[in-house]
PDB file of C-alpha atoms in Angstrom:
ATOM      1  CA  UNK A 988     -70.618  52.988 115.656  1.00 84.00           C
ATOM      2  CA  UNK A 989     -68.640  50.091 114.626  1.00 82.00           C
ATOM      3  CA  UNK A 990     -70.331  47.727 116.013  1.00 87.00           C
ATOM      4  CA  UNK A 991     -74.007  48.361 114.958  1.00 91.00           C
ATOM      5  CA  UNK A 992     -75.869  45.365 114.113  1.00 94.00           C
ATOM      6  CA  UNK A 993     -77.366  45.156 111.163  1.00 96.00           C
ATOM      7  CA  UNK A 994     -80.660  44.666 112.119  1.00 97.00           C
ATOM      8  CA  UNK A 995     -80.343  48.384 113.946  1.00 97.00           C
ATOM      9  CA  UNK A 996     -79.064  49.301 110.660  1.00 96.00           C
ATOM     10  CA  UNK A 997     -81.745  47.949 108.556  1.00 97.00           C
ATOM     11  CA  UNK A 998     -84.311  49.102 110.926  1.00 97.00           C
ATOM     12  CA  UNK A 999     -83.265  53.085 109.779  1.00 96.00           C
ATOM     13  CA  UNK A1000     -83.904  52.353 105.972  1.00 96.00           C
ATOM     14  CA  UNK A1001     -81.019  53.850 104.854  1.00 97.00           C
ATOM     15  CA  UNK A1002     -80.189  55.140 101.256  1.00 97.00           C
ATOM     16  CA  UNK A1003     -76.671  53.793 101.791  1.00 97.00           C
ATOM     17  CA  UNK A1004     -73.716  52.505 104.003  1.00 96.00           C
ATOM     18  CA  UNK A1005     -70.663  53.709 104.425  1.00 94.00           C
ATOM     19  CA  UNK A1006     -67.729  51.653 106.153  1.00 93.00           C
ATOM     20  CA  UNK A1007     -65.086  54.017 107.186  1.00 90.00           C
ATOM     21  CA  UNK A1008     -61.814  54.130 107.884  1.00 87.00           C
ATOM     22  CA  UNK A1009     -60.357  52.592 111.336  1.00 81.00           C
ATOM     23  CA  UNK A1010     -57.621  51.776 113.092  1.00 75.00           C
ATOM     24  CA  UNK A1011     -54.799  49.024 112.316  1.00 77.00           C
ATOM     25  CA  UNK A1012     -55.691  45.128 111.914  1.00 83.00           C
ATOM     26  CA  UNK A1013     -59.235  44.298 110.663  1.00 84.00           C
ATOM     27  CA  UNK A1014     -59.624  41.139 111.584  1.00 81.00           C
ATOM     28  CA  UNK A1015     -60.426  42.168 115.093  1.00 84.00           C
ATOM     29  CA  UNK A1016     -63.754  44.258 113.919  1.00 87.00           C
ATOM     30  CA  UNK A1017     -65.814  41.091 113.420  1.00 87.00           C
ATOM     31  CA  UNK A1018     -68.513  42.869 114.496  1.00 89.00           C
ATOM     32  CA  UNK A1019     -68.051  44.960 111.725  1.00 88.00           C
ATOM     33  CA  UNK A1020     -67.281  42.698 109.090  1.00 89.00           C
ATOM     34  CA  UNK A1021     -70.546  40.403 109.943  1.00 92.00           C
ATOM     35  CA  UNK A1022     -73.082  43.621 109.325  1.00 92.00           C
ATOM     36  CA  UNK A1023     -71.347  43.979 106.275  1.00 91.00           C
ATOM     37  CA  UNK A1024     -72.247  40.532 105.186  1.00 92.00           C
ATOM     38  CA  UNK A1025     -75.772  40.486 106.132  1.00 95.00           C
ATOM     39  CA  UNK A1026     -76.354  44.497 104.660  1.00 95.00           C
ATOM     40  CA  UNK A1027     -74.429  43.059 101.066  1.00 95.00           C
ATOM     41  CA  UNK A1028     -76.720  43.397  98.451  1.00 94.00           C
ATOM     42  CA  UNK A1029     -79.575  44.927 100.415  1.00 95.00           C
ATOM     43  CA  UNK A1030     -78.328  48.163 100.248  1.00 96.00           C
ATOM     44  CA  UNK A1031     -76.038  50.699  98.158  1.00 97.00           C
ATOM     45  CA  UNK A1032     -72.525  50.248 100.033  1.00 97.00           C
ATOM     46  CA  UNK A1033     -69.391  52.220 100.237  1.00 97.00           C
ATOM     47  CA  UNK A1034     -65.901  51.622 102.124  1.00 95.00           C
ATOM     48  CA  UNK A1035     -62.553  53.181 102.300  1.00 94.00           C
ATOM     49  CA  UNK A1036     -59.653  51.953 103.935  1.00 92.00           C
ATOM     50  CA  UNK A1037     -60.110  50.132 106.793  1.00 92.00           C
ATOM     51  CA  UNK A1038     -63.815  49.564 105.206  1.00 92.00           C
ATOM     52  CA  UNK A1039     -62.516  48.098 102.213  1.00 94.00           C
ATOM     53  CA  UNK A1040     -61.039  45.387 104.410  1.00 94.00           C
ATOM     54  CA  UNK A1041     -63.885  44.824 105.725  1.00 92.00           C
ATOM     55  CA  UNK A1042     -65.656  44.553 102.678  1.00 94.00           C
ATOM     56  CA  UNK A1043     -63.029  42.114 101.197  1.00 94.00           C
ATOM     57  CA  UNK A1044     -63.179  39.911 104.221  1.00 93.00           C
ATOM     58  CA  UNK A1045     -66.764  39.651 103.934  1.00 92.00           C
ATOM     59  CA  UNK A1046     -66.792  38.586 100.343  1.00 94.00           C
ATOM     60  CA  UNK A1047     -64.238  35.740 101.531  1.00 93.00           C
ATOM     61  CA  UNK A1048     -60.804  38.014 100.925  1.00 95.00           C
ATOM     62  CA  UNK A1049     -57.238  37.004 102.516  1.00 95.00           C
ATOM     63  CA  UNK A1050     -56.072  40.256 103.964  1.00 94.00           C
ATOM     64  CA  UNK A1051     -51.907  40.422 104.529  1.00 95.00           C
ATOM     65  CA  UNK A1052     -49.866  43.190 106.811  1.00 94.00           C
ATOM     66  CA  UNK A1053     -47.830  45.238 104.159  1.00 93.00           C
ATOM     67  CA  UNK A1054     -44.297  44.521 103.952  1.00 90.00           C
ATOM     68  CA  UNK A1055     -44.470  48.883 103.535  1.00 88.00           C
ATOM     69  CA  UNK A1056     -47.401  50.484 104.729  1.00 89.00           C
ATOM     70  CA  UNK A1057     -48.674  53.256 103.057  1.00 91.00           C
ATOM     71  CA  UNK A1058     -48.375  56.450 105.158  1.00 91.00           C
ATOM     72  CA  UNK A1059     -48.821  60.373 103.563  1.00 89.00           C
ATOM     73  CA  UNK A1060     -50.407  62.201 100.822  1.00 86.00           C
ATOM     74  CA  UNK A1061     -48.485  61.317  97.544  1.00 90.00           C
ATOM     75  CA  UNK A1062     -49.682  58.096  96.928  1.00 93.00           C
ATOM     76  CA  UNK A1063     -49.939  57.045  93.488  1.00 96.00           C
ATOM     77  CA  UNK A1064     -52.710  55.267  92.370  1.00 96.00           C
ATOM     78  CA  UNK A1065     -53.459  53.596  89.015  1.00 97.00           C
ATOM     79  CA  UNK A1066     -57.806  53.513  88.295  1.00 97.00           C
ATOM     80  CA  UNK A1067     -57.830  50.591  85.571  1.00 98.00           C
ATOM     81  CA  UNK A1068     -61.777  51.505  84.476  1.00 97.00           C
ATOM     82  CA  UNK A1069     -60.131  55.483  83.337  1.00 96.00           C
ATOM     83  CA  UNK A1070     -56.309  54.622  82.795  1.00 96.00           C
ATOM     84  CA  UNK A1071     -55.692  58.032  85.004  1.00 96.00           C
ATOM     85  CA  UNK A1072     -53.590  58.406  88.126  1.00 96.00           C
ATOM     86  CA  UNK A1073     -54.708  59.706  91.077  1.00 94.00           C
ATOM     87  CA  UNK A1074     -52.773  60.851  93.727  1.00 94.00           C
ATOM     88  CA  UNK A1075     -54.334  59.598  96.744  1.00 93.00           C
ATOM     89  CA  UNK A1076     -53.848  59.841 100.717  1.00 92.00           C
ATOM     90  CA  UNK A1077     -53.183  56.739 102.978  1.00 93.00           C
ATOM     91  CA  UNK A1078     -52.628  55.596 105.939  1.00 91.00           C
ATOM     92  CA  UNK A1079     -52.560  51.696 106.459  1.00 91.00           C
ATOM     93  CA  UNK A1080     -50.306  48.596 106.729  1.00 93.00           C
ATOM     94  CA  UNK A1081     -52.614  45.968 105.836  1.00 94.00           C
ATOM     95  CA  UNK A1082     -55.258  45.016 102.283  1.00 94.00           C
ATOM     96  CA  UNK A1083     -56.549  42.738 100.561  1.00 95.00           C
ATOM     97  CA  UNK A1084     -55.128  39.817  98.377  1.00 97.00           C
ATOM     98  CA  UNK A1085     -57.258  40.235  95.232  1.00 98.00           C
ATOM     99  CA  UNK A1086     -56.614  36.518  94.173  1.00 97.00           C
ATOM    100  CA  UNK A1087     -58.004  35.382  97.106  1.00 97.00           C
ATOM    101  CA  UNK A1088     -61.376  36.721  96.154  1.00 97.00           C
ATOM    102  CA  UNK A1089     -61.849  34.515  93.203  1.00 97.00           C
ATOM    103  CA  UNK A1090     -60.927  32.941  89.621  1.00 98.00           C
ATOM    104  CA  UNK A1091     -60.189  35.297  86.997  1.00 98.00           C
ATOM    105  CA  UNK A1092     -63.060  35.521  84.790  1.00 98.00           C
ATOM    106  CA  UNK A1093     -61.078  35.619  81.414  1.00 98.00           C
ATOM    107  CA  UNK A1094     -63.645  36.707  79.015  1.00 98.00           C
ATOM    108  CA  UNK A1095     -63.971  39.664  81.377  1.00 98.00           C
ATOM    109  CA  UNK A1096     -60.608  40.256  82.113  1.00 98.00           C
ATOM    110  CA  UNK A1097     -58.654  40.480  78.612  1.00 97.00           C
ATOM    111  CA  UNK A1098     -58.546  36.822  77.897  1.00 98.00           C
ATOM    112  CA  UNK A1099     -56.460  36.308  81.048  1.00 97.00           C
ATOM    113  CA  UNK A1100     -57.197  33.579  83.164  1.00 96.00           C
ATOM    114  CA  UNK A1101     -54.759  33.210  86.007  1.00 97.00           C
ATOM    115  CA  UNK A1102     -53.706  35.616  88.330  1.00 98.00           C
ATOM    116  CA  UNK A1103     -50.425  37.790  87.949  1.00 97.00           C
ATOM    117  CA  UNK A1104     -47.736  38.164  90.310  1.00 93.00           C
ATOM    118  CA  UNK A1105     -48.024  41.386  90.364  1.00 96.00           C
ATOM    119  CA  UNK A1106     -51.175  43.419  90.186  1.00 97.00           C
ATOM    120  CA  UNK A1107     -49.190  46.217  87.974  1.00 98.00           C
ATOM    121  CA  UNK A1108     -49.429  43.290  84.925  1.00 98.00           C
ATOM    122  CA  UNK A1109     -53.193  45.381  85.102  1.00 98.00           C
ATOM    123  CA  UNK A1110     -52.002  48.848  84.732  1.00 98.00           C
ATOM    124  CA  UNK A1111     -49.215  47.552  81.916  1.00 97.00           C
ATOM    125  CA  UNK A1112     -52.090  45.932  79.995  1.00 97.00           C
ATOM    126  CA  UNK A1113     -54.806  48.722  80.550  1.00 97.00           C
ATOM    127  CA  UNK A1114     -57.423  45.803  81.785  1.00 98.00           C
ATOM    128  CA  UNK A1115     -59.417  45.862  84.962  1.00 98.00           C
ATOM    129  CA  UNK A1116     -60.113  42.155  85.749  1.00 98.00           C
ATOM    130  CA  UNK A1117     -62.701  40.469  86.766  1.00 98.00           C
ATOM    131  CA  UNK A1118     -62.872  37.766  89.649  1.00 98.00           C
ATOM    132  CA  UNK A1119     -65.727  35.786  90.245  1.00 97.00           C
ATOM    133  CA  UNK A1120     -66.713  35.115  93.960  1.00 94.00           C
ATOM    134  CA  UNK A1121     -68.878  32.234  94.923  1.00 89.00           C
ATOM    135  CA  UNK A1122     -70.760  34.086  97.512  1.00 90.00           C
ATOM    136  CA  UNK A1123     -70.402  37.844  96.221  1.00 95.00           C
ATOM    137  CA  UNK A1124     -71.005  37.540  91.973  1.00 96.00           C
ATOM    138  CA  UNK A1125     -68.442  39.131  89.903  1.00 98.00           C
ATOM    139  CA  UNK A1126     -65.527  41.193  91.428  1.00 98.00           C
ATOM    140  CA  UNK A1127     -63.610  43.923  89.386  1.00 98.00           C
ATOM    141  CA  UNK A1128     -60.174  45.462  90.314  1.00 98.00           C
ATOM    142  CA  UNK A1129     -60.413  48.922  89.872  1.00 98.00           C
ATOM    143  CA  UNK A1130     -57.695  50.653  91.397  1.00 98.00           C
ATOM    144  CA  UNK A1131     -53.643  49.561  91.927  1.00 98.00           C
ATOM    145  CA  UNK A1132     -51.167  51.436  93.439  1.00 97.00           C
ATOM    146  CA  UNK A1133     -48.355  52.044  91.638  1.00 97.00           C
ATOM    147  CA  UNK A1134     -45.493  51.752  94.115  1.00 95.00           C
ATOM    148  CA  UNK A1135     -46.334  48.283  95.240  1.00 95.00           C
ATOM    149  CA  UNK A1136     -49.066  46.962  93.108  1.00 96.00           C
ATOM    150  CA  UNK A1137     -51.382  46.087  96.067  1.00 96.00           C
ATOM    151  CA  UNK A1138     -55.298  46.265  95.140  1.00 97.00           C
ATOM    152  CA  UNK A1139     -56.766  50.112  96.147  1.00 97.00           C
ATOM    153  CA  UNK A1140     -59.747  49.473  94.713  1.00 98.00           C
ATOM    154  CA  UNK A1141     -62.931  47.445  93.896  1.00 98.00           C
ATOM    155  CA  UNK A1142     -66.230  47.602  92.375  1.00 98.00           C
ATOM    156  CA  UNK A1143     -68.503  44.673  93.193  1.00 98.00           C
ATOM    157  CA  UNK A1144     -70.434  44.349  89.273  1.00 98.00           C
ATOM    158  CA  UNK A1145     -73.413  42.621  90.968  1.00 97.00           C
ATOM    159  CA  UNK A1146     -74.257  44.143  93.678  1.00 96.00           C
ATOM    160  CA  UNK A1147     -74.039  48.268  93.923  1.00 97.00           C
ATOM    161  CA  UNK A1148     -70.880  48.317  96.330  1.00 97.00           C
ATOM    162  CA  UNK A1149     -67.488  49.785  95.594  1.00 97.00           C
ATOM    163  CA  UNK A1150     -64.757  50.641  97.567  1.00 97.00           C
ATOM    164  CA  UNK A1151     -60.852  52.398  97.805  1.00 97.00           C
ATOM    165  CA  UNK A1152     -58.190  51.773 100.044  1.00 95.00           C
ATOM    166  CA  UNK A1153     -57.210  55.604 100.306  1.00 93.00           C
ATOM    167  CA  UNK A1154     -58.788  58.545 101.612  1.00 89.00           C
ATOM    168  CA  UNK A1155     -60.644  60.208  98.574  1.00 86.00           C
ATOM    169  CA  UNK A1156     -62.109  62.850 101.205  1.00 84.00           C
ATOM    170  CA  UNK A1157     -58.475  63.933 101.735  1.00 79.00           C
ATOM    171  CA  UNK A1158     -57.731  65.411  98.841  1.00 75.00           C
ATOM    172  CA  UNK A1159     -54.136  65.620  97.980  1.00 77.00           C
ATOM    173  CA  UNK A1160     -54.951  65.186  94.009  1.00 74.00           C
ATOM    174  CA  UNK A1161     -56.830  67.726  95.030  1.00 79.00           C
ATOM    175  CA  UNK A1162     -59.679  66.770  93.164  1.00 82.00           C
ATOM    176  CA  UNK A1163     -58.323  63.136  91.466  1.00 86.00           C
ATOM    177  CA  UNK A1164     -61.215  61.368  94.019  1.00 85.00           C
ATOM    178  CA  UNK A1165     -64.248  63.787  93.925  1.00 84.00           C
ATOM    179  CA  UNK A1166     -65.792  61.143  91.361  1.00 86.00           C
ATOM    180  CA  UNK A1167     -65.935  59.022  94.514  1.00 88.00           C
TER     181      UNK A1167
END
């Protein structure tokens, strides 16, 4: 449930986590969103939607309502690490600020060392960039979607946890996410 605690957590010895998707605002799940920091780094973790929220408020992330949400099954998404689109499923009206997680690492992130407007200056410039958190190590953008160039994606380089906006188990690509 949503509201485990991580000790009950750690007391199963799992080979992984895996936030899932939820409804609406995440700030409410606090619950949530503490277990997440305490299980960082201890174990493998994976979120999607609503759990990469949770995963970007843990590591110290802004999260904003959408101005659009993103509802439906044609979603396209940019992933920066293979330059390929991926047509994704969604259903969510709030994310993460990627800028809030950190300074651009420029050495990391193709010389670059403040943030764009526009997270679509990625995709443009084939780079995935690199942020570097003071509680969570180094931060990469992986995914972006391509209607409104809000984050879809993140891969924390330090620790092993990654984690999409979208619903990769949906399918619409069909198989665009499998790799997830």
């Amino acid at each position: 449930p949503w509201d485990t605690p991580a000790d009950d957590v750690i007391a199963l010895d799992p080979d992984g986590i895996f936030f899932s998707n939820g409804p609406g605002d995440p700030q409410p799940v606090t619950a949530s969103i503490e277990a997440a920091r305490q299980l960082f780094g201890k174990f493998p973790i994976f979120g999607i939607c609503l759990g990469q929220q949770m995963i970007g408020l843990c590591a110290g992330a802004s999260i904003e309502k959408l101005k659009f949400g993103h509802r439906g099954g044609n979603q396209p998404v940019m992933n920066l690490r293979t330059h390929r689109v991926e047509i994704t499923a969604q259903n969510h009206s709030f994310g993460i600020v990627f800028p809030s997680l950190g300074a651009l690492l420029p050495q990391e992130s193709g010389g670059i060392d403040s943030h764009p407007n526009d997270l679509r200056f990625w995709v443009e410039n084939g780079i995935a960039p690199v942020v570097s958190s003071k509680s969570h190590g180094r931060i990469q953008l992986t995914h972006v979607n391509l209607n409104d160039g809000t984050p879809e994606g993140l891969a924390f380089l330090d620790a092993p946890t990654f984690c999409v906006q979208y619903h990769p188990e949906a399918g619409p690509g069909p198989t665009d996410s499998h790799y997830l």
